[in-house]
mmCIF file of C-alpha atoms in Angstrom:
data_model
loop_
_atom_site.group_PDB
_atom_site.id
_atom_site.type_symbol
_atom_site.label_atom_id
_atom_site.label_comp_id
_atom_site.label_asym_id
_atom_site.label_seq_id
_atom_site.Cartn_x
_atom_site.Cartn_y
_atom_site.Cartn_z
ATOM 1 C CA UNK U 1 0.000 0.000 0.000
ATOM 2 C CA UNK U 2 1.149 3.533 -0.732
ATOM 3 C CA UNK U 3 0.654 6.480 1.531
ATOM 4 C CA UNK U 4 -0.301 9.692 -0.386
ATOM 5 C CA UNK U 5 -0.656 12.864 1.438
ATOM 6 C CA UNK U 6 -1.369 16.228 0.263
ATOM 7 C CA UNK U 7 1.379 19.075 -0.189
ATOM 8 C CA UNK U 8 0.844 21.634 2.352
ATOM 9 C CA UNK U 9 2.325 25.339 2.482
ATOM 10 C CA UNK U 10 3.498 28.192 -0.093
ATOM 11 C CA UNK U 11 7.375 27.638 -0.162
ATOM 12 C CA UNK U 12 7.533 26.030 -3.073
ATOM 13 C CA UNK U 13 4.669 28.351 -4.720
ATOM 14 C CA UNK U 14 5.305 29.683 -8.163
ATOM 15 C CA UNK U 15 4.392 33.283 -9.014
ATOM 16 C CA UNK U 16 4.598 35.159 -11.958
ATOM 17 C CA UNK U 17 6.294 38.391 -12.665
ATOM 18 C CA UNK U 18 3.447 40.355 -11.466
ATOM 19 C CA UNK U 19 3.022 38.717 -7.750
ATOM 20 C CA UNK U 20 0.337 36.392 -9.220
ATOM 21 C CA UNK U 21 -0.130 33.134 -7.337
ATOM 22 C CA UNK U 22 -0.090 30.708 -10.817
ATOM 23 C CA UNK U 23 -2.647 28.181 -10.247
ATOM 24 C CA UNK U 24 -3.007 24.977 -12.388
ATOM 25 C CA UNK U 25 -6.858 22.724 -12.493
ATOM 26 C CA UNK U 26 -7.769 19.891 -14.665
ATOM 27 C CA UNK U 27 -11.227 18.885 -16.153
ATOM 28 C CA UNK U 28 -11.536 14.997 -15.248
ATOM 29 C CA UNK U 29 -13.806 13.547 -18.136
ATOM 30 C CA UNK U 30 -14.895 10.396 -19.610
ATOM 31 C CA UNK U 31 -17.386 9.051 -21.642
ATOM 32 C CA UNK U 32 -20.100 7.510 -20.298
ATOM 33 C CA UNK U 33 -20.070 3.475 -20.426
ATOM 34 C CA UNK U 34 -23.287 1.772 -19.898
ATOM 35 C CA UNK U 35 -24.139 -1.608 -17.689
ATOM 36 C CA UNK U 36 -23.023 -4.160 -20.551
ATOM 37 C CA UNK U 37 -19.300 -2.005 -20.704
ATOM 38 C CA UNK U 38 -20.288 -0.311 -24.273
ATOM 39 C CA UNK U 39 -18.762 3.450 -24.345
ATOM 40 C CA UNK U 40 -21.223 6.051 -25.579
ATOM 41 C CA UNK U 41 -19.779 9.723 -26.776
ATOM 42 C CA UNK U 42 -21.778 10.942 -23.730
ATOM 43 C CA UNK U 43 -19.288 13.163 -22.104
ATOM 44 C CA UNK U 44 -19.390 12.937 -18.153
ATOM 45 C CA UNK U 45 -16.886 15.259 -16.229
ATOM 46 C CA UNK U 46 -15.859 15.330 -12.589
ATOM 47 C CA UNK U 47 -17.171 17.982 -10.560
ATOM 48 C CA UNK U 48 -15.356 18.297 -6.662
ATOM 49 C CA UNK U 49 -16.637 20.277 -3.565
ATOM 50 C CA UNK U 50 -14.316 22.816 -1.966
ATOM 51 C CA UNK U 51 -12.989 22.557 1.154
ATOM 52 C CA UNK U 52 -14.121 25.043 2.861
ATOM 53 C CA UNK U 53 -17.959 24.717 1.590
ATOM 54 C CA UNK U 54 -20.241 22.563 -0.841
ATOM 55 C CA UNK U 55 -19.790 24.561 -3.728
ATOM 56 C CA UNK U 56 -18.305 22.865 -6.790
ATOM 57 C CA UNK U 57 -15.622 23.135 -8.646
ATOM 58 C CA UNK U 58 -12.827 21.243 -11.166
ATOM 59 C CA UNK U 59 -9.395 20.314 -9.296
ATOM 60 C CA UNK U 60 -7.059 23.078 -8.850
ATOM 61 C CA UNK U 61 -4.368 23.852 -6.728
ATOM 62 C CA UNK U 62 -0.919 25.951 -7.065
ATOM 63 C CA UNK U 63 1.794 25.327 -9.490
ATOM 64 C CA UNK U 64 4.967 24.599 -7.707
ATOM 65 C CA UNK U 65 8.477 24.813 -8.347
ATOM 66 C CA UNK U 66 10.254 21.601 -8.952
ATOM 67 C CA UNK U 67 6.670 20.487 -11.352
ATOM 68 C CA UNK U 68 5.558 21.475 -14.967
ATOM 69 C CA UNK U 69 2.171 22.139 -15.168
ATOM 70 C CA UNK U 70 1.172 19.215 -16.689
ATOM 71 C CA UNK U 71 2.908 17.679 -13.381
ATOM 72 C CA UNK U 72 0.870 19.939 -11.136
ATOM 73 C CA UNK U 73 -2.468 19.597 -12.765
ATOM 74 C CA UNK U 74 -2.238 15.641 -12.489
ATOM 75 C CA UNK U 75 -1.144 16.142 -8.995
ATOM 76 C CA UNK U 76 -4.155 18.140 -7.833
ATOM 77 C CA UNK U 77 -6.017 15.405 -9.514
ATOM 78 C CA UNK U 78 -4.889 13.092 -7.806
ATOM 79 C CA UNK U 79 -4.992 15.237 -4.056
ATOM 80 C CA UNK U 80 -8.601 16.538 -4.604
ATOM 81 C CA UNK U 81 -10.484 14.055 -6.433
ATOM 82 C CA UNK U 82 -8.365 10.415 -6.671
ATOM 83 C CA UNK U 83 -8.040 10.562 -10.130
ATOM 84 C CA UNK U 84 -5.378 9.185 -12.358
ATOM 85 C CA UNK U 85 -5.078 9.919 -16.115
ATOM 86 C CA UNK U 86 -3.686 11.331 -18.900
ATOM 87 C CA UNK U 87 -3.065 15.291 -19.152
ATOM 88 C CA UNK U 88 -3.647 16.427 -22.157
ATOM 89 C CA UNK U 89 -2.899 19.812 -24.551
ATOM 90 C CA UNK U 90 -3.646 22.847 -22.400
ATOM 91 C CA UNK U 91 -7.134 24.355 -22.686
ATOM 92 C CA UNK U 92 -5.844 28.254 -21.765
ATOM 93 C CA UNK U 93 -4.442 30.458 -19.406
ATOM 94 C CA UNK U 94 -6.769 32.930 -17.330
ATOM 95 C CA UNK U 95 -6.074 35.917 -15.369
ATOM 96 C CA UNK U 96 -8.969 35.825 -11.972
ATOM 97 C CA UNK U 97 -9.299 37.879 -8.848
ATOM 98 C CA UNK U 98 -9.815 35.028 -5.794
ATOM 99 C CA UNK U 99 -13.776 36.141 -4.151
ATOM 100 C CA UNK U 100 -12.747 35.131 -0.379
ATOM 101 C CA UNK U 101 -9.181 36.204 -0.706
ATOM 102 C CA UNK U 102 -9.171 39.621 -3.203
ATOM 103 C CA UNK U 103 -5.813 38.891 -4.874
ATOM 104 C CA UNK U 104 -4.813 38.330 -8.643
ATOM 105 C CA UNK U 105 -4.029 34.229 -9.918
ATOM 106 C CA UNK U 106 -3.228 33.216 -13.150
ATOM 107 C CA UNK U 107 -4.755 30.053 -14.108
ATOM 108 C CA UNK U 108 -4.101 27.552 -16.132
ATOM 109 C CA UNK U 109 -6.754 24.778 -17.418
ATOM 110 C CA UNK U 110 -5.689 21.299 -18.985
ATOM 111 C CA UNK U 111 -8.543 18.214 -19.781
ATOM 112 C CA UNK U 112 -7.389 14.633 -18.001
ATOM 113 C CA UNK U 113 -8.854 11.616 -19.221
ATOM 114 C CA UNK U 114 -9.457 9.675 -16.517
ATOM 115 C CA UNK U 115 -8.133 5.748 -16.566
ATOM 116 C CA UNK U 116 -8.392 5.000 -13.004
ATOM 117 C CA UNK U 117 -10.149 6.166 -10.312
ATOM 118 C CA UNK U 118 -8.650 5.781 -6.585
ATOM 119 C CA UNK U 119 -11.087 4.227 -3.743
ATOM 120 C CA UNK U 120 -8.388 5.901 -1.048
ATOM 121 C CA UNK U 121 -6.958 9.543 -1.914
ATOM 122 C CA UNK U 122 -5.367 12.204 0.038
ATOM 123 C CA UNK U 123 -8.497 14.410 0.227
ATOM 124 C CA UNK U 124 -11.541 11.964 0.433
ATOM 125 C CA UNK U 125 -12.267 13.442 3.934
ATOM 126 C CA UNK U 126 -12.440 17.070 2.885
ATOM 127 C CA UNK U 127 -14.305 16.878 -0.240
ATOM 128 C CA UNK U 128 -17.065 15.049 -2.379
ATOM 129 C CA UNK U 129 -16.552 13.932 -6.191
ATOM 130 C CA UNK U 130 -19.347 13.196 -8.304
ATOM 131 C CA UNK U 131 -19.624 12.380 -12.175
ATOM 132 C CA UNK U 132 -21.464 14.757 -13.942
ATOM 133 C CA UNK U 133 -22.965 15.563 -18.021
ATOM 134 C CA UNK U 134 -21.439 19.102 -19.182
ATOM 135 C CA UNK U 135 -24.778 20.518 -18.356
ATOM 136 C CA UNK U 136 -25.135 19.869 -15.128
ATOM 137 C CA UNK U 137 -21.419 20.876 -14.140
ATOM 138 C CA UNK U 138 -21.731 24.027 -15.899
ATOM 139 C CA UNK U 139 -24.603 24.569 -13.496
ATOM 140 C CA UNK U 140 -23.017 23.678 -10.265
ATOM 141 C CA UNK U 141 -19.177 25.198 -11.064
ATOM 142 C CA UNK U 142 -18.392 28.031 -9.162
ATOM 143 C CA UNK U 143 -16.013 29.879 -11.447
ATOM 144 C CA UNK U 144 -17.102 31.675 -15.130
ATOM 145 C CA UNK U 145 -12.807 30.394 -16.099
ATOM 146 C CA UNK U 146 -13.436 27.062 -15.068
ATOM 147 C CA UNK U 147 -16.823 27.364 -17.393
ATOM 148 C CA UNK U 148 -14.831 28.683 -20.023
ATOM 149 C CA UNK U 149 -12.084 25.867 -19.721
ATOM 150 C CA UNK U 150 -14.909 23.324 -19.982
ATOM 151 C CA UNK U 151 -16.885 24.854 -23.003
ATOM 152 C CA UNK U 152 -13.316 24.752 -24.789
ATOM 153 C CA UNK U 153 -12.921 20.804 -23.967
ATOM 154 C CA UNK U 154 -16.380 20.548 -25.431
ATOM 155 C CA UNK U 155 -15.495 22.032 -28.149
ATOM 156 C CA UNK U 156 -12.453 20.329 -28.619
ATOM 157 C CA UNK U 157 -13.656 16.943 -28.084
ATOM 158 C CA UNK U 158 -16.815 17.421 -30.289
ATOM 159 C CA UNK U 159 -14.059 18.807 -32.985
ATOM 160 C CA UNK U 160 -12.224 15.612 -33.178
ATOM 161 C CA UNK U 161 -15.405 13.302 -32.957
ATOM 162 C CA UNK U 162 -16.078 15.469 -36.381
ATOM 163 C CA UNK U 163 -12.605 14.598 -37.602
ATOM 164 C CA UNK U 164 -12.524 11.038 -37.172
ATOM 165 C CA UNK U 165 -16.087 10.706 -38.442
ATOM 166 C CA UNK U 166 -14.922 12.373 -41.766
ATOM 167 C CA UNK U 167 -11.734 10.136 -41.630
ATOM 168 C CA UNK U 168 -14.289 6.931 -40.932
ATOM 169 C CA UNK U 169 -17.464 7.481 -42.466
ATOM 170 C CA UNK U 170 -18.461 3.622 -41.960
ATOM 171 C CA UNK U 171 -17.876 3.287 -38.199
ATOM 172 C CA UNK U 172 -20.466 3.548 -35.993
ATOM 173 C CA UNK U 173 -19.740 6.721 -33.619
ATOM 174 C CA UNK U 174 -19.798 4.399 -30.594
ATOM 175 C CA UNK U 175 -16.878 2.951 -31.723
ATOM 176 C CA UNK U 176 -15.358 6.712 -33.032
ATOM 177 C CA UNK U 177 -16.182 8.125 -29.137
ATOM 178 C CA UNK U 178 -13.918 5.292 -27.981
ATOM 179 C CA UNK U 179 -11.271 6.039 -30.570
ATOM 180 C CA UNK U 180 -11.298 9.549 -29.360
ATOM 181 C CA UNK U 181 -10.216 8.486 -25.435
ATOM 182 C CA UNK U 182 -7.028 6.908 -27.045
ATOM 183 C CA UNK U 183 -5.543 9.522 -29.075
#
Protein backbone atom coordinates (compact mmCIF):
# COMPACT_ATOMS: atom_id res chain seq x y z
CA UNK A 1 0.00 0.00 0.00
CA UNK A 2 1.15 3.53 -0.73
CA UNK A 3 0.65 6.48 1.53
CA UNK A 4 -0.30 9.69 -0.39
CA UNK A 5 -0.66 12.86 1.44
CA UNK A 6 -1.37 16.23 0.26
CA UNK A 7 1.38 19.07 -0.19
CA UNK A 8 0.84 21.63 2.35
CA UNK A 9 2.33 25.34 2.48
CA UNK A 10 3.50 28.19 -0.09
CA UNK A 11 7.38 27.64 -0.16
CA UNK A 12 7.53 26.03 -3.07
CA UNK A 13 4.67 28.35 -4.72
CA UNK A 14 5.30 29.68 -8.16
CA UNK A 15 4.39 33.28 -9.01
CA UNK A 16 4.60 35.16 -11.96
CA UNK A 17 6.29 38.39 -12.67
CA UNK A 18 3.45 40.35 -11.47
CA UNK A 19 3.02 38.72 -7.75
CA UNK A 20 0.34 36.39 -9.22
CA UNK A 21 -0.13 33.13 -7.34
CA UNK A 22 -0.09 30.71 -10.82
CA UNK A 23 -2.65 28.18 -10.25
CA UNK A 24 -3.01 24.98 -12.39
CA UNK A 25 -6.86 22.72 -12.49
CA UNK A 26 -7.77 19.89 -14.66
CA UNK A 27 -11.23 18.88 -16.15
CA UNK A 28 -11.54 15.00 -15.25
CA UNK A 29 -13.81 13.55 -18.14
CA UNK A 30 -14.89 10.40 -19.61
CA UNK A 31 -17.39 9.05 -21.64
CA UNK A 32 -20.10 7.51 -20.30
CA UNK A 33 -20.07 3.48 -20.43
CA UNK A 34 -23.29 1.77 -19.90
CA UNK A 35 -24.14 -1.61 -17.69
CA UNK A 36 -23.02 -4.16 -20.55
CA UNK A 37 -19.30 -2.01 -20.70
CA UNK A 38 -20.29 -0.31 -24.27
CA UNK A 39 -18.76 3.45 -24.34
CA UNK A 40 -21.22 6.05 -25.58
CA UNK A 41 -19.78 9.72 -26.78
CA UNK A 42 -21.78 10.94 -23.73
CA UNK A 43 -19.29 13.16 -22.10
CA UNK A 44 -19.39 12.94 -18.15
CA UNK A 45 -16.89 15.26 -16.23
CA UNK A 46 -15.86 15.33 -12.59
CA UNK A 47 -17.17 17.98 -10.56
CA UNK A 48 -15.36 18.30 -6.66
CA UNK A 49 -16.64 20.28 -3.57
CA UNK A 50 -14.32 22.82 -1.97
CA UNK A 51 -12.99 22.56 1.15
CA UNK A 52 -14.12 25.04 2.86
CA UNK A 53 -17.96 24.72 1.59
CA UNK A 54 -20.24 22.56 -0.84
CA UNK A 55 -19.79 24.56 -3.73
CA UNK A 56 -18.30 22.86 -6.79
CA UNK A 57 -15.62 23.14 -8.65
CA UNK A 58 -12.83 21.24 -11.17
CA UNK A 59 -9.39 20.31 -9.30
CA UNK A 60 -7.06 23.08 -8.85
CA UNK A 61 -4.37 23.85 -6.73
CA UNK A 62 -0.92 25.95 -7.06
CA UNK A 63 1.79 25.33 -9.49
CA UNK A 64 4.97 24.60 -7.71
CA UNK A 65 8.48 24.81 -8.35
CA UNK A 66 10.25 21.60 -8.95
CA UNK A 67 6.67 20.49 -11.35
CA UNK A 68 5.56 21.47 -14.97
CA UNK A 69 2.17 22.14 -15.17
CA UNK A 70 1.17 19.21 -16.69
CA UNK A 71 2.91 17.68 -13.38
CA UNK A 72 0.87 19.94 -11.14
CA UNK A 73 -2.47 19.60 -12.77
CA UNK A 74 -2.24 15.64 -12.49
CA UNK A 75 -1.14 16.14 -8.99
CA UNK A 76 -4.15 18.14 -7.83
CA UNK A 77 -6.02 15.40 -9.51
CA UNK A 78 -4.89 13.09 -7.81
CA UNK A 79 -4.99 15.24 -4.06
CA UNK A 80 -8.60 16.54 -4.60
CA UNK A 81 -10.48 14.05 -6.43
CA UNK A 82 -8.36 10.42 -6.67
CA UNK A 83 -8.04 10.56 -10.13
CA UNK A 84 -5.38 9.18 -12.36
CA UNK A 85 -5.08 9.92 -16.11
CA UNK A 86 -3.69 11.33 -18.90
CA UNK A 87 -3.07 15.29 -19.15
CA UNK A 88 -3.65 16.43 -22.16
CA UNK A 89 -2.90 19.81 -24.55
CA UNK A 90 -3.65 22.85 -22.40
CA UNK A 91 -7.13 24.35 -22.69
CA UNK A 92 -5.84 28.25 -21.76
CA UNK A 93 -4.44 30.46 -19.41
CA UNK A 94 -6.77 32.93 -17.33
CA UNK A 95 -6.07 35.92 -15.37
CA UNK A 96 -8.97 35.83 -11.97
CA UNK A 97 -9.30 37.88 -8.85
CA UNK A 98 -9.82 35.03 -5.79
CA UNK A 99 -13.78 36.14 -4.15
CA UNK A 100 -12.75 35.13 -0.38
CA UNK A 101 -9.18 36.20 -0.71
CA UNK A 102 -9.17 39.62 -3.20
CA UNK A 103 -5.81 38.89 -4.87
CA UNK A 104 -4.81 38.33 -8.64
CA UNK A 105 -4.03 34.23 -9.92
CA UNK A 106 -3.23 33.22 -13.15
CA UNK A 107 -4.75 30.05 -14.11
CA UNK A 108 -4.10 27.55 -16.13
CA UNK A 109 -6.75 24.78 -17.42
CA UNK A 110 -5.69 21.30 -18.99
CA UNK A 111 -8.54 18.21 -19.78
CA UNK A 112 -7.39 14.63 -18.00
CA UNK A 113 -8.85 11.62 -19.22
CA UNK A 114 -9.46 9.67 -16.52
CA UNK A 115 -8.13 5.75 -16.57
CA UNK A 116 -8.39 5.00 -13.00
CA UNK A 117 -10.15 6.17 -10.31
CA UNK A 118 -8.65 5.78 -6.58
CA UNK A 119 -11.09 4.23 -3.74
CA UNK A 120 -8.39 5.90 -1.05
CA UNK A 121 -6.96 9.54 -1.91
CA UNK A 122 -5.37 12.20 0.04
CA UNK A 123 -8.50 14.41 0.23
CA UNK A 124 -11.54 11.96 0.43
CA UNK A 125 -12.27 13.44 3.93
CA UNK A 126 -12.44 17.07 2.89
CA UNK A 127 -14.31 16.88 -0.24
CA UNK A 128 -17.06 15.05 -2.38
CA UNK A 129 -16.55 13.93 -6.19
CA UNK A 130 -19.35 13.20 -8.30
CA UNK A 131 -19.62 12.38 -12.18
CA UNK A 132 -21.46 14.76 -13.94
CA UNK A 133 -22.97 15.56 -18.02
CA UNK A 134 -21.44 19.10 -19.18
CA UNK A 135 -24.78 20.52 -18.36
CA UNK A 136 -25.14 19.87 -15.13
CA UNK A 137 -21.42 20.88 -14.14
CA UNK A 138 -21.73 24.03 -15.90
CA UNK A 139 -24.60 24.57 -13.50
CA UNK A 140 -23.02 23.68 -10.27
CA UNK A 141 -19.18 25.20 -11.06
CA UNK A 142 -18.39 28.03 -9.16
CA UNK A 143 -16.01 29.88 -11.45
CA UNK A 144 -17.10 31.67 -15.13
CA UNK A 145 -12.81 30.39 -16.10
CA UNK A 146 -13.44 27.06 -15.07
CA UNK A 147 -16.82 27.36 -17.39
CA UNK A 148 -14.83 28.68 -20.02
CA UNK A 149 -12.08 25.87 -19.72
CA UNK A 150 -14.91 23.32 -19.98
CA UNK A 151 -16.89 24.85 -23.00
CA UNK A 152 -13.32 24.75 -24.79
CA UNK A 153 -12.92 20.80 -23.97
CA UNK A 154 -16.38 20.55 -25.43
CA UNK A 155 -15.49 22.03 -28.15
CA UNK A 156 -12.45 20.33 -28.62
CA UNK A 157 -13.66 16.94 -28.08
CA UNK A 158 -16.82 17.42 -30.29
CA UNK A 159 -14.06 18.81 -32.98
CA UNK A 160 -12.22 15.61 -33.18
CA UNK A 161 -15.40 13.30 -32.96
CA UNK A 162 -16.08 15.47 -36.38
CA UNK A 163 -12.61 14.60 -37.60
CA UNK A 164 -12.52 11.04 -37.17
CA UNK A 165 -16.09 10.71 -38.44
CA UNK A 166 -14.92 12.37 -41.77
CA UNK A 167 -11.73 10.14 -41.63
CA UNK A 168 -14.29 6.93 -40.93
CA UNK A 169 -17.46 7.48 -42.47
CA UNK A 170 -18.46 3.62 -41.96
CA UNK A 171 -17.88 3.29 -38.20
CA UNK A 172 -20.47 3.55 -35.99
CA UNK A 173 -19.74 6.72 -33.62
CA UNK A 174 -19.80 4.40 -30.59
CA UNK A 175 -16.88 2.95 -31.72
CA UNK A 176 -15.36 6.71 -33.03
CA UNK A 177 -16.18 8.13 -29.14
CA UNK A 178 -13.92 5.29 -27.98
CA UNK A 179 -11.27 6.04 -30.57
CA UNK A 180 -11.30 9.55 -29.36
CA UNK A 181 -10.22 8.49 -25.44
CA UNK A 182 -7.03 6.91 -27.05
CA UNK A 183 -5.54 9.52 -29.08
Amino acid sequence: MVCLVSRTGRHLQRYDNLGRRQVVGCIPYRFKSSSDGTISNELEVLVISSQKCQKMMFPKGGWELDESREEAALRESLEEAGVLGIVECELGKWDFISKSHGTFYEGYMFPLLVKEELDLWPEQNLRQRTWMNVKEARDVCQHWWMKEALDILVERLNSLNEQNEHKFPNLCTDIVAANIATL
